[in-house]
Amino acid sequence: MSEPLTPACAATRAWVEGFVVAHNVCPFARREFVSDSIRFVEVAANEWEPALEAMIEECRRLDLTPEIETTLIVLRPGLEDFDDYLDFLAVAEALLVEQGYEGTYQLASFHPDYCFEGAAEDDPGNFTNRSPWPMLHLLREAGLERALANYPDPEAIPERNIETMHRLGGERLDAELAALRGQ
């Protein structure tokens, strides 16, 4: 949405445009990016309770603002450690259910050190869920269902993305992510 962005949110917006859209990691992101229906918000996550409250506030904002299709919550400072992030994510998912948002909103997870279970840390496939900062992606379930219903073979998206990441290679992907973080 068109409001001033923090440096971390600006880097996240650049990641959406220069990585997610450019590499077609999410075939639905371009439409939302172009229509400016993605909200970017930065939340301190060094204390979990206020960060979780902020996530629920973002759900309420989505409830009241249909022109926002999706929200990216950049979690910083805090949660730099991937295992801590995974613990936080589990609590966040449980809170969505507890607050009655199951079936309304879904969380997608992104972290600079994202590593799929069973994958090597340096596997380029991990970059499908790597981002400049730890973040939660709040998606409207109804919007996701509409997009998937009109997309041929949506089950192939994850495998296609992993193939793309392997083709690009870990070294290039590391450099792209570091550039977005300003390192």
XYZ file of C-alpha atoms in Angstrom, residues 1-181:
181
model
C 0.000 0.000 0.000
C 1.229 3.515 -0.693
C 2.536 4.695 2.663
C 6.087 5.504 3.809
C 8.147 2.345 4.269
C 10.836 1.636 6.837
C 14.201 0.633 5.322
C 13.457 -3.044 6.101
C 10.016 -2.801 4.464
C 11.542 -1.043 1.444
C 14.081 -3.896 1.152
C 11.224 -6.390 1.458
C 9.262 -4.587 -1.265
C 12.372 -4.677 -3.466
C 12.667 -8.428 -2.720
C 9.059 -8.985 -3.808
C 9.678 -7.121 -7.055
C 13.260 -8.170 -7.787
C 13.121 -11.745 -6.564
C 9.610 -13.123 -6.062
C 8.104 -11.452 -9.137
C 11.262 -11.467 -11.261
C 11.824 -15.211 -10.751
C 8.070 -15.959 -10.740
C 8.397 -17.694 -7.362
C 4.748 -16.869 -6.725
C 2.803 -16.679 -9.983
C 0.175 -14.518 -8.240
C 2.527 -11.903 -6.768
C 2.910 -9.763 -9.892
C -0.794 -8.887 -10.027
C -0.871 -7.876 -6.362
C 2.406 -5.977 -6.627
C 1.262 -4.004 -9.684
C -2.145 -3.277 -8.141
C -0.412 -2.077 -4.935
C -2.525 -4.406 -2.789
C 0.379 -5.681 -0.663
C 0.842 -4.083 2.745
C 4.334 -3.988 4.231
C 4.671 -3.484 7.979
C 7.649 -3.795 10.320
C 7.110 -5.214 13.809
C 9.700 -5.624 16.556
C 9.790 -9.307 17.491
C 12.321 -9.350 20.303
C 9.278 -9.705 22.581
C 6.784 -12.221 21.238
C 3.569 -11.041 22.841
C 3.506 -7.555 21.230
C 4.580 -9.078 17.898
C 1.760 -11.619 18.041
C -0.708 -8.875 18.994
C 0.500 -6.898 15.966
C -0.170 -9.929 13.739
C -3.758 -10.139 15.005
C -4.131 -6.375 14.452
C -3.051 -6.965 10.845
C -5.760 -9.624 10.545
C -8.288 -7.086 11.795
C -6.960 -4.522 9.307
C -7.455 -7.066 6.513
C -10.977 -7.711 7.821
C -11.776 -4.010 7.399
C -9.738 -3.233 4.278
C -10.648 -5.427 1.292
C -8.317 -3.487 -1.020
C -5.371 -5.002 0.874
C -4.998 -8.513 -0.495
C -2.026 -9.587 1.589
C 0.306 -8.326 4.313
C 4.008 -8.969 4.766
C 4.990 -8.536 8.415
C 8.734 -7.926 8.676
C 9.879 -9.171 12.090
C 12.828 -7.123 13.261
C 14.614 -6.890 15.473
C 14.254 -10.339 16.897
C 13.895 -13.854 15.462
C 17.190 -13.744 13.588
C 17.792 -17.315 14.781
C 15.863 -19.670 12.483
C 14.933 -22.123 15.259
C 13.515 -19.266 17.354
C 11.601 -18.115 14.286
C 10.098 -21.593 13.819
C 8.995 -21.622 17.451
C 7.400 -18.191 16.988
C 5.715 -19.352 13.767
C 4.114 -22.312 15.584
C 2.702 -19.968 18.234
C 1.506 -17.523 15.541
C -0.298 -20.293 13.650
C -1.967 -21.506 16.858
C -3.009 -17.940 17.674
C -4.672 -17.538 14.262
C -6.776 -20.603 15.051
C -7.513 -19.450 18.599
C -8.627 -16.021 17.336
C -11.027 -17.574 14.819
C -9.006 -16.795 11.697
C -8.494 -20.394 10.538
C -9.895 -20.617 7.022
C -9.838 -16.829 6.649
C -6.097 -16.120 6.692
C -3.089 -18.329 6.153
C 0.521 -17.762 7.173
C 3.394 -18.290 4.796
C 6.840 -18.200 6.369
C 10.058 -16.571 5.166
C 13.440 -16.167 6.843
C 16.985 -15.314 5.656
C 18.195 -18.730 6.867
C 15.132 -20.743 5.832
C 15.946 -24.423 5.517
C 13.396 -27.077 4.666
C 13.363 -30.114 6.910
C 15.708 -32.729 5.473
C 17.444 -30.262 3.132
C 21.065 -29.192 3.412
C 21.492 -25.572 4.545
C 23.233 -24.714 1.273
C 20.544 -26.319 -0.936
C 19.435 -23.591 -3.385
C 15.853 -24.884 -3.062
C 15.702 -23.226 0.369
C 15.686 -19.834 -1.362
C 12.027 -20.304 -2.268
C 11.374 -19.281 1.366
C 14.369 -17.059 2.060
C 13.835 -13.342 2.457
C 15.870 -10.302 3.517
C 14.357 -10.416 7.042
C 12.317 -12.857 9.112
C 8.689 -12.344 8.151
C 5.166 -13.644 8.196
C 3.027 -13.423 5.089
C -0.678 -13.108 5.861
C -2.707 -14.333 2.896
C -6.442 -14.195 2.390
C -7.613 -17.802 1.967
C -10.429 -16.750 -0.396
C -8.009 -14.861 -2.647
C -5.599 -17.764 -2.659
C -8.379 -20.216 -3.543
C -9.526 -17.981 -6.440
C -5.986 -17.683 -7.758
C -5.310 -21.419 -7.516
C -8.632 -22.317 -9.175
C -7.628 -20.348 -12.265
C -4.027 -21.522 -12.434
C -3.058 -24.604 -14.443
C -1.395 -27.313 -12.337
C -0.878 -25.364 -9.081
C 0.563 -28.485 -7.433
C 3.628 -28.093 -9.672
C 4.497 -24.605 -8.349
C 6.796 -25.748 -5.490
C 8.749 -28.183 -7.686
C 9.076 -25.591 -10.457
C 10.360 -23.063 -7.923
C 12.943 -25.487 -6.548
C 14.133 -26.229 -10.092
C 14.438 -22.489 -10.758
C 16.468 -21.975 -7.577
C 18.807 -24.838 -8.502
C 19.237 -23.406 -11.994
C 20.101 -19.967 -10.570
C 22.491 -21.475 -8.010
C 23.151 -20.758 -4.371
C 26.004 -18.328 -4.944
C 23.912 -16.037 -7.153
C 20.904 -16.291 -4.822
C 23.051 -15.494 -1.767
C 24.381 -12.421 -3.562
C 20.882 -11.254 -4.536
C 19.599 -11.597 -0.979
C 22.666 -9.870 0.504
C 22.246 -6.974 -1.953
C 18.628 -6.516 -0.888
C 19.677 -6.357 2.757
